Amino acid sequence: IVGGQPGNSPWTVSIRNRAGVHFCGGSLVKEWWVISTRQCFASCDADLAGYEVQLGTLFKDPGPGDPDRQSIPIARIVCGPSESQLVMLKLARPATLNTRVALICLPPERYVVPAGTICEIAGWGETRGTADGSVLNVARLPVLSHGECNAALRGRLKESELCTAPLRAGVGACEGDYGGPLACLTADCWVLEGVITPSRVCARTDQPALFIRVSLYVDWIHKVVKM
Amino acid sequence: HRSPLNDFQRLRATELAVPTEPLAVPTELPPLEWGSAEQCAQRCTASLTCRAFHHDRQSQLCQLLPWTQRSPHVRLQKNIHYDLYQKKDFLRDCIVGDGTSYRGTRATTEKGLRCQHWRATTPHDHSRFLPSRRNGLEENYCRNPDQDKRGPWCYTLDPGTRHQSCGIKKCEDAVCMTCNGECYRGTVDYTESGTECQRWDLQHPHKHPYHPDKYPDKGLDDNYCRNPDGSERPWCFTTDPGREREYCRIRPCKKRPRPLNVTTSCFRGKGEGYRGRVNVTVSGIPCQRWDAQTPHQHHFVPEKYPCKDLQENYCRNPDGSEAPWCFTTHPAIRIAFCFHIRRCPDELGAEDCYHGHGERYHGHVSKTRAGITCQPWADLTPHVPQISPVTHPKAHLEKNYCRNPDGDSHGPWCYTMDPRTPFDYCAIKPCSGSSVPSILENTDAVAFEQCGRRDERLQRKGR
């Protein structure tokens, strides 16, 4: 996260490879389920033996004695509808919810976040020297209306994309944050409205940042959990 | 520090089926004994007749066996309760050193002559090498009872040729390696200095992260030389406490394999075949050239990785990481993934199209976008359906055709024949021009429970 500061996001998870290295982020939407982005995974039937999610700690690489850390193996990956670029990761056991680990809400189907809503991104990714890269960083971004964003992107915006406005200070997600949440406070609850996807440049000051619009895929998410 | 298991090759969830034909060997099964796999290995090694053993991990019981999968009429079969350990010497098709310990079943000489049985005295009479319980002179198999440096030999059935070498290859030559040996699955289990390798499933004498279960695709079997981490060559942890790991000597194949899945404008899988020219990280930092050692020192020297195309400073994946990556020119950032390179689409081409959300799709496509065959709607396996012709009689749930009985906004789907994948969408796309209503709406009353709350105090405190 570029232009952010250390913060707390108890639904943000760190996805780690077999060598225990963080490589992407995710969001805990059910005790057994994490949402992330397809871009981070080799295939829809990847064998994720040895891959884990890490929750409950603000540190990217906590010491072995970190009391609140939960490391849970990933059992399976389920890819979302083609253009969604979403994946759901089934955990090998449920996460334990506590003050450090919480579920983020899912939006109502097809819900549109009102323009100007201040939302928050979180991750352990690249800070480009703007914050301490060893802890979880968060940053706030205002949602841009679909129409405005579409104009700014000269009509290239997809319905499955959600935009936040560029900030002069250069605030945004970067490598290592992909798959993490864009969370918006709605009715006093934090709701997963967007998933961070790779862009060609971090924290642009001249273009809106794009996220996967989760509300378009809530029916799929519920179906996967149910099935 | 060597484990007695080092002499054995393990097959998981497998047992040796009792010989089905009346055989010279006793067919009553030896009694079960209590012990760990290592203890059973010790007993089997000490026994003159034992060649393999079953080990039941649950009950810690084992059964010593006088035969292997190579024995006549014996066959392997699945048994989730047992692991089967067989003495390597009886299984290997190559020799270690001069092949004195070779106990394979090769019975022809290097010139193709059939071997004479060791107990026979015609056409060649001999008394020096008669079969005994110890010397392994069995049947007419090639053996090396006199440590001949040319390796195992035998008397031949050709009256004109008393004996001849069998020309069995050394293990380091038997299976060659391509590229950096990532795919090497041969049976060399010693390093280039001759030190025996430590088993990958053991954590002594050296603790290590390469558990076979964690790296199922790296072939970390027994204590064979492997290359799970993108090193220059296959290697192993050694049984010498003073030397953690060492390369092994494996013959390189003459032919270099054609690179698989070469892509340039996107990457597939982990991007090991990516040969494009992206050379900047997402945060705008130029990548370091692969043939440079500053600001970051590394072992990925281009000439040592001829198959990985470590040209210039392009994003590449020479070690099987999650995605193409590069060393960065920023001294404080060693490595960066190049996730911003587009992923190649990996779905089947659409075979049909649907209108709206496809609720009225009645076509005959019956496979998912990943190419998996659909489960018939009326079947109960591999997935017990929550939606079926009984629950949705008007949804035309015929055979295993893709349908959209629940009005899924992402189109027709089906239960799949893959036990791991309950359902998936199909290789069908929206028909061009089909007007899917703009589904983005504003919803007024929104309420949530049991989610999305956090201890804001933590937020204020920061860290």
Tab-separated table of N, CA and C in Angstrom, chain B residues 97-217:
chain	number	residue	atom	x	y	z
B	97	GLY	N	28.102	-47.645	-8.127
B	97	GLY	CA	29.488	-48.158	-8.046
B	97	GLY	C	29.667	-49.293	-9.043
B	98	ASP	N	30.222	-50.446	-8.551
B	98	ASP	CA	30.451	-51.550	-9.501
B	98	ASP	C	29.276	-52.525	-9.546
B	99	GLY	N	28.177	-52.141	-8.882
B	99	GLY	CA	26.979	-52.973	-9.020
B	99	GLY	C	27.001	-54.237	-8.192
B	100	THR	N	27.838	-54.265	-7.189
B	100	THR	CA	27.870	-55.462	-6.329
B	100	THR	C	26.531	-55.675	-5.663
B	101	SER	N	25.837	-54.570	-5.374
B	101	SER	CA	24.569	-54.702	-4.634
B	101	SER	C	23.375	-54.826	-5.587
B	102	TYR	N	23.651	-54.867	-6.890
B	102	TYR	CA	22.537	-54.934	-7.851
B	102	TYR	C	21.764	-56.239	-7.664
B	103	ARG	N	20.435	-56.144	-7.519
B	103	ARG	CA	19.583	-57.334	-7.358
B	103	ARG	C	18.391	-57.242	-8.323
B	104	GLY	N	18.637	-56.565	-9.468
B	104	GLY	CA	17.547	-56.442	-10.437
B	104	GLY	C	17.346	-57.730	-11.206
B	105	THR	N	16.511	-57.671	-12.230
B	105	THR	CA	16.120	-58.908	-12.928
B	105	THR	C	16.623	-58.918	-14.376
B	106	ARG	N	17.605	-58.114	-14.680
B	106	ARG	CA	18.174	-58.129	-16.039
B	106	ARG	C	18.811	-59.506	-16.243
B	107	ALA	N	18.596	-60.182	-17.391
B	107	ALA	CA	19.138	-61.548	-17.605
B	107	ALA	C	19.699	-61.686	-19.012
B	108	THR	N	20.167	-60.550	-19.572
B	108	THR	CA	20.844	-60.653	-20.880
B	108	THR	C	22.137	-59.852	-20.817
B	109	THR	N	23.102	-60.281	-21.633
B	109	THR	CA	24.398	-59.596	-21.594
B	109	THR	C	24.360	-58.367	-22.497
B	110	GLU	N	25.438	-57.627	-22.470
B	110	GLU	CA	25.445	-56.388	-23.260
B	110	GLU	C	25.329	-56.686	-24.752
B	111	LYS	N	25.648	-57.916	-25.140
B	111	LYS	CA	25.527	-58.262	-26.571
B	111	LYS	C	24.253	-59.071	-26.838
B	112	GLY	N	23.378	-59.109	-25.813
B	112	GLY	CA	22.074	-59.726	-26.039
B	112	GLY	C	22.050	-61.219	-25.821
B	113	LEU	N	23.117	-61.768	-25.270
B	113	LEU	CA	23.095	-63.222	-25.006
B	113	LEU	C	22.273	-63.500	-23.747
B	114	ARG	N	21.492	-64.585	-23.767
B	114	ARG	CA	20.727	-64.976	-22.585
B	114	ARG	C	21.680	-65.501	-21.522
B	115	CYS	N	21.379	-65.191	-20.286
B	115	CYS	CA	22.240	-65.647	-19.190
B	115	CYS	C	21.894	-67.080	-18.797
B	116	GLN	N	22.940	-67.801	-18.391
B	116	GLN	CA	22.761	-69.159	-17.861
B	116	GLN	C	22.378	-69.061	-16.398
B	117	HIS	N	21.492	-69.964	-15.920
B	117	HIS	CA	21.147	-69.965	-14.499
B	117	HIS	C	22.390	-70.232	-13.662
B	118	TRP	N	22.462	-69.489	-12.528
B	118	TRP	CA	23.651	-69.627	-11.677
B	118	TRP	C	23.775	-71.050	-11.135
B	119	ARG	N	22.607	-71.755	-10.953
B	119	ARG	CA	22.756	-73.103	-10.363
B	119	ARG	C	23.052	-74.132	-11.443
B	120	ALA	N	22.956	-73.724	-12.743
B	120	ALA	CA	23.196	-74.691	-13.838
B	120	ALA	C	24.708	-74.829	-14.063
B	121	THR	N	25.096	-75.980	-14.599
B	121	THR	CA	26.533	-76.159	-14.929
B	121	THR	C	26.708	-76.424	-16.427
B	122	THR	N	25.653	-76.255	-17.165
B	122	THR	CA	25.802	-76.315	-18.646
B	122	THR	C	25.161	-75.080	-19.238
B	123	PRO	N	25.590	-74.511	-20.353
B	123	PRO	CA	26.755	-75.029	-21.104
B	123	PRO	C	28.097	-74.726	-20.445
B	124	HIS	N	28.061	-73.923	-19.386
B	124	HIS	CA	29.360	-73.608	-18.782
B	124	HIS	C	29.402	-74.133	-17.357
B	125	ASP	N	30.346	-75.046	-17.165
B	125	ASP	CA	30.485	-75.604	-15.835
B	125	ASP	C	31.262	-74.603	-14.984
B	126	HIS	N	30.798	-74.383	-13.772
B	126	HIS	CA	31.532	-73.479	-12.881
B	126	HIS	C	31.209	-73.886	-11.472
B	127	SER	N	32.088	-73.683	-10.584
B	127	SER	CA	31.722	-74.004	-9.190
B	127	SER	C	31.986	-72.795	-8.294
B	128	ARG	N	32.614	-71.790	-8.938
B	128	ARG	CA	32.983	-70.621	-8.102
B	128	ARG	C	31.753	-69.890	-7.581
B	129	PHE	N	30.775	-69.793	-8.469
B	129	PHE	CA	29.641	-68.916	-8.057
B	129	PHE	C	28.335	-69.707	-8.081
B	130	LEU	N	28.085	-70.417	-7.000
B	130	LEU	CA	26.814	-71.145	-6.903
B	130	LEU	C	25.884	-70.382	-5.978
B	131	PRO	N	24.603	-70.418	-6.227
B	131	PRO	CA	23.658	-69.636	-5.404
B	131	PRO	C	23.741	-70.016	-3.929
B	132	SER	N	23.654	-68.979	-3.071
B	132	SER	CA	23.546	-69.240	-1.624
B	132	SER	C	22.566	-68.215	-1.059
B	133	ARG	N	22.203	-68.294	0.192
B	133	ARG	CA	21.218	-67.386	0.773
B	133	ARG	C	21.778	-65.967	0.843
B	134	ARG	N	23.116	-65.865	0.784
B	134	ARG	CA	23.740	-64.548	0.986
B	134	ARG	C	24.135	-63.846	-0.298
B	135	ASN	N	24.545	-64.661	-1.349
B	135	ASN	CA	25.252	-63.964	-2.448
B	135	ASN	C	24.329	-63.446	-3.534
B	136	GLY	N	23.006	-63.662	-3.383
B	136	GLY	CA	22.069	-63.036	-4.328
B	136	GLY	C	22.172	-63.606	-5.723
B	137	LEU	N	22.869	-64.751	-5.910
B	137	LEU	CA	22.963	-65.343	-7.267
B	137	LEU	C	21.661	-66.071	-7.530
B	138	GLU	N	20.741	-65.410	-8.133
B	138	GLU	CA	19.368	-65.883	-8.252
B	138	GLU	C	19.002	-66.075	-9.714
B	139	GLU	N	18.239	-67.159	-9.948
B	139	GLU	CA	17.771	-67.389	-11.322
B	139	GLU	C	18.949	-67.246	-12.280
B	140	ASN	N	18.731	-66.481	-13.336
B	140	ASN	CA	19.840	-66.228	-14.294
B	140	ASN	C	20.049	-64.723	-14.423
B	141	TYR	N	19.849	-64.043	-13.291
B	141	TYR	CA	19.966	-62.581	-13.317
B	141	TYR	C	21.426	-62.147	-13.299
B	142	CYS	N	21.695	-61.004	-13.919
B	142	CYS	CA	23.053	-60.424	-13.919
B	142	CYS	C	23.436	-60.076	-12.481
B	143	ARG	N	24.678	-60.442	-12.119
B	143	ARG	CA	25.149	-60.142	-10.770
B	143	ARG	C	26.637	-59.822	-10.833
B	144	ASN	N	27.197	-59.345	-9.715
B	144	ASN	CA	28.634	-59.052	-9.707
B	144	ASN	C	29.257	-59.618	-8.434
B	145	PRO	N	29.316	-60.946	-8.366
B	145	PRO	CA	29.794	-61.596	-7.122
B	145	PRO	C	31.290	-61.391	-6.886
B	146	ASP	N	32.005	-60.956	-7.955
B	146	ASP	CA	33.462	-60.830	-7.748
B	146	ASP	C	33.934	-59.386	-7.907
B	147	GLN	N	32.970	-58.437	-7.668
B	147	GLN	CA	33.311	-57.002	-7.738
B	147	GLN	C	34.028	-56.651	-9.042
B	148	ASP	N	33.615	-57.267	-10.124
B	148	ASP	CA	34.195	-56.929	-11.437
B	148	ASP	C	33.939	-55.440	-11.707
B	149	LYS	N	34.955	-54.672	-12.098
B	149	LYS	CA	34.744	-53.212	-12.222
B	149	LYS	C	33.847	-52.889	-13.402
B	150	ARG	N	33.613	-53.888	-14.295
B	150	ARG	CA	32.707	-53.562	-15.414
B	150	ARG	C	31.251	-53.723	-15.000
B	151	GLY	N	31.072	-54.177	-13.784
B	151	GLY	CA	29.696	-54.267	-13.300
B	151	GLY	C	29.116	-55.666	-13.438
B	152	PRO	N	27.858	-55.863	-13.166
B	152	PRO	CA	27.205	-57.185	-13.183
B	152	PRO	C	27.406	-57.916	-14.511
B	153	TRP	N	27.535	-59.248	-14.389
B	153	TRP	CA	27.795	-60.099	-15.550
B	153	TRP	C	27.071	-61.418	-15.328
B	154	CYS	N	27.229	-62.346	-16.266
B	154	CYS	CA	26.652	-63.685	-16.066
B	154	CYS	C	27.338	-64.665	-17.016
B	155	TYR	N	27.216	-65.974	-16.686
B	155	TYR	CA	27.597	-67.009	-17.649
B	155	TYR	C	26.529	-66.966	-18.732
B	156	THR	N	26.906	-67.285	-19.964
B	156	THR	CA	25.892	-67.138	-21.035
B	156	THR	C	25.476	-68.516	-21.545
B	157	LEU	N	24.346	-68.541	-22.214
B	157	LEU	CA	23.835	-69.795	-22.801
B	157	LEU	C	24.531	-70.089	-24.124
B	158	ASP	N	25.392	-69.181	-24.519
B	158	ASP	CA	26.125	-69.412	-25.779
B	158	ASP	C	27.387	-70.209	-25.461
B	159	PRO	N	27.478	-71.438	-25.972
B	159	PRO	CA	28.634	-72.270	-25.658
B	159	PRO	C	29.954	-71.562	-25.979
B	160	GLY	N	29.907	-70.644	-26.941
B	160	GLY	CA	31.157	-69.989	-27.338
B	160	GLY	C	31.523	-68.822	-26.455
B	161	THR	N	30.604	-68.415	-25.607
B	161	THR	CA	30.919	-67.248	-24.742
B	161	THR	C	30.661	-67.642	-23.298
B	162	ARG	N	31.735	-67.855	-22.575
B	162	ARG	CA	31.571	-68.384	-21.205
B	162	ARG	C	30.819	-67.377	-20.353
B	163	HIS	N	31.308	-66.154	-20.279
B	163	HIS	CA	30.568	-65.135	-19.488
B	163	HIS	C	30.753	-63.788	-20.180
B	164	GLN	N	29.880	-62.880	-19.815
B	164	GLN	CA	29.937	-61.549	-20.471
B	164	GLN	C	29.278	-60.523	-19.556
B	165	SER	N	29.786	-59.290	-19.623
B	165	SER	CA	29.180	-58.208	-18.823
B	165	SER	C	27.768	-57.929	-19.351
B	166	CYS	N	26.946	-57.462	-18.461
B	166	CYS	CA	25.558	-57.172	-18.875
B	166	CYS	C	25.396	-55.728	-19.310
B	167	GLY	N	26.432	-54.904	-19.099
B	167	GLY	CA	26.359	-53.514	-19.579
B	167	GLY	C	25.268	-52.693	-18.918
B	168	ILE	N	24.993	-52.965	-17.664
B	168	ILE	CA	23.948	-52.171	-16.964
B	168	ILE	C	24.524	-50.802	-16.638
B	169	LYS	N	23.753	-49.752	-16.934
B	169	LYS	CA	24.266	-48.389	-16.765
B	169	LYS	C	24.361	-48.005	-15.299
B	170	LYS	N	25.300	-47.090	-15.053
B	170	LYS	CA	25.360	-46.494	-13.721
B	170	LYS	C	24.152	-45.581	-13.557
B	171	CYS	N	23.691	-45.444	-12.344
B	171	CYS	CA	22.469	-44.644	-12.118
B	171	CYS	C	22.645	-43.206	-12.575
B	172	GLU	N	23.855	-42.650	-12.411
B	172	GLU	CA	23.994	-41.243	-12.818
B	172	GLU	C	23.942	-41.082	-14.335
B	173	ASP	N	24.071	-42.233	-15.058
B	173	ASP	CA	23.976	-42.140	-16.527
B	173	ASP	C	22.632	-42.664	-17.036
B	174	ALA	N	21.972	-43.434	-16.216
B	174	ALA	CA	20.772	-44.142	-16.706
B	174	ALA	C	19.666	-43.164	-17.100
B	175	VAL	N	19.415	-42.153	-16.242
B	175	VAL	CA	18.355	-41.166	-16.559
B	175	VAL	C	19.043	-39.805	-16.668
B	176	CYS	N	18.960	-39.193	-17.834
B	176	CYS	CA	19.651	-37.914	-18.002
B	176	CYS	C	18.732	-36.779	-17.567
B	177	MET	N	19.283	-35.594	-17.450
B	177	MET	CA	18.440	-34.486	-16.989
B	177	MET	C	18.419	-33.388	-18.049
B	178	THR	N	17.274	-32.724	-18.181
B	178	THR	CA	17.161	-31.604	-19.124
B	178	THR	C	17.148	-30.301	-18.309
B	179	CYS	N	17.560	-29.251	-18.979
B	179	CYS	CA	17.578	-27.910	-18.336
B	179	CYS	C	18.332	-27.975	-16.999
B	180	ASN	N	17.654	-27.632	-15.913
B	180	ASN	CA	18.337	-27.659	-14.617
B	180	ASN	C	17.908	-28.856	-13.790
B	181	GLY	N	17.304	-29.827	-14.443
B	181	GLY	CA	16.957	-31.057	-13.737
B	181	GLY	C	15.730	-30.935	-12.873
B	182	GLU	N	14.881	-29.919	-13.139
B	182	GLU	CA	13.652	-29.775	-12.320
B	182	GLU	C	12.768	-30.999	-12.503
B	183	CYS	N	12.879	-31.636	-13.695
B	183	CYS	CA	11.985	-32.776	-13.953
B	183	CYS	C	12.720	-34.106	-13.755
B	184	TYR	N	13.936	-34.050	-13.271
B	184	TYR	CA	14.703	-35.296	-13.091
B	184	TYR	C	14.004	-36.184	-12.063
B	185	ARG	N	13.723	-37.429	-12.427
B	185	ARG	CA	13.068	-38.357	-11.490
B	185	ARG	C	13.856	-39.682	-11.464
B	186	GLY	N	15.184	-39.568	-11.665
B	186	GLY	CA	15.993	-40.790	-11.623
B	186	GLY	C	16.263	-41.214	-10.191
B	187	THR	N	17.139	-42.219	-10.057
B	187	THR	CA	17.302	-42.836	-8.720
B	187	THR	C	18.719	-42.661	-8.176
B	188	VAL	N	19.372	-41.563	-8.570
B	188	VAL	CA	20.665	-41.282	-7.931
B	188	VAL	C	20.388	-40.762	-6.530
B	189	ASP	N	21.038	-41.395	-5.522
B	189	ASP	CA	20.763	-40.985	-4.129
B	189	ASP	C	22.060	-40.683	-3.393
B	190	TYR	N	23.023	-40.174	-4.147
B	190	TYR	CA	24.276	-39.775	-3.503
B	190	TYR	C	24.816	-38.545	-4.223
B	191	THR	N	25.630	-37.773	-3.523
B	191	THR	CA	26.083	-36.494	-4.085
B	191	THR	C	27.347	-36.694	-4.913
B	192	GLU	N	27.803	-35.605	-5.514
B	192	GLU	CA	28.981	-35.739	-6.401
B	192	GLU	C	30.235	-36.099	-5.596
B	193	SER	N	30.190	-35.902	-4.270
B	193	SER	CA	31.368	-36.326	-3.485
B	193	SER	C	31.153	-37.741	-2.950
B	194	GLY	N	30.010	-38.354	-3.333
B	194	GLY	CA	29.762	-39.742	-2.914
B	194	GLY	C	29.041	-39.857	-1.591
B	195	THR	N	28.647	-38.724	-1.016
B	195	THR	CA	27.917	-38.801	0.260
B	195	THR	C	26.463	-39.199	0.016
B	196	GLU	N	25.965	-40.056	0.866
B	196	GLU	CA	24.577	-40.519	0.689
B	196	GLU	C	23.601	-39.386	1.020
B	197	CYS	N	22.489	-39.360	0.317
B	197	CYS	CA	21.486	-38.310	0.530
B	197	CYS	C	20.598	-38.629	1.718
B	198	GLN	N	20.105	-37.571	2.340
B	198	GLN	CA	19.115	-37.718	3.415
B	198	GLN	C	17.746	-37.860	2.785
B	199	ARG	N	16.883	-38.638	3.374
B	199	ARG	CA	15.518	-38.782	2.839
B	199	ARG	C	14.806	-37.448	2.972
B	200	TRP	N	13.987	-37.114	1.952
B	200	TRP	CA	13.264	-35.839	1.986
B	200	TRP	C	12.190	-35.842	3.065
B	201	ASP	N	11.691	-37.044	3.419
B	201	ASP	CA	10.598	-37.082	4.429
B	201	ASP	C	11.161	-37.163	5.845
B	202	LEU	N	12.487	-36.979	5.977
B	202	LEU	CA	13.083	-36.950	7.317
B	202	LEU	C	13.641	-35.559	7.597
B	203	GLN	N	13.670	-35.207	8.869
B	203	GLN	CA	14.205	-33.891	9.246
B	203	GLN	C	15.536	-34.040	9.988
B	204	HIS	N	16.162	-35.195	9.830
B	204	HIS	CA	17.504	-35.339	10.440
B	204	HIS	C	18.409	-36.042	9.447
B	205	PRO	N	19.706	-35.759	9.423
B	205	PRO	CA	20.411	-34.811	10.304
B	205	PRO	C	20.142	-33.343	9.975
B	206	HIS	N	19.456	-33.065	8.873
B	206	HIS	CA	19.231	-31.641	8.547
B	206	HIS	C	17.737	-31.316	8.508
B	207	LYS	N	17.335	-30.296	9.262
B	207	LYS	CA	15.943	-29.807	9.166
B	207	LYS	C	15.833	-29.046	7.855
B	208	HIS	N	14.688	-29.157	7.219
B	208	HIS	CA	14.535	-28.452	5.926
B	208	HIS	C	13.068	-28.247	5.621
B	209	PRO	N	12.744	-27.299	4.705
B	209	PRO	CA	11.340	-26.970	4.412
B	209	PRO	C	10.735	-27.840	3.312
B	210	TYR	N	11.523	-28.692	2.688
B	210	TYR	CA	11.021	-29.388	1.494
B	210	TYR	C	10.325	-30.702	1.845
B	211	HIS	N	9.197	-30.567	2.564
B	211	HIS	CA	8.417	-31.774	2.878
B	211	HIS	C	7.780	-32.288	1.595
B	212	PRO	N	7.863	-33.572	1.333
B	212	PRO	CA	7.245	-34.100	0.098
B	212	PRO	C	5.771	-33.724	-0.033
B	213	ASP	N	5.049	-33.672	1.133
B	213	ASP	CA	3.610	-33.336	1.040
B	213	ASP	C	3.407	-31.887	0.634
B	214	LYS	N	4.359	-31.031	0.998
B	214	LYS	CA	4.189	-29.603	0.687
B	214	LYS	C	4.546	-29.316	-0.761
B	215	TYR	N	5.337	-30.224	-1.328
B	215	TYR	CA	5.784	-29.986	-2.715
B	215	TYR	C	5.442	-31.221	-3.547
B	216	PRO	N	4.149	-31.502	-3.678
B	216	PRO	CA	3.749	-32.770	-4.325
B	216	PRO	C	4.218	-32.890	-5.770
B	217	ASP	N	4.530	-31.759	-6.406
B	217	ASP	CA	4.894	-31.832	-7.826
B	217	ASP	C	6.412	-31.834	-8.033
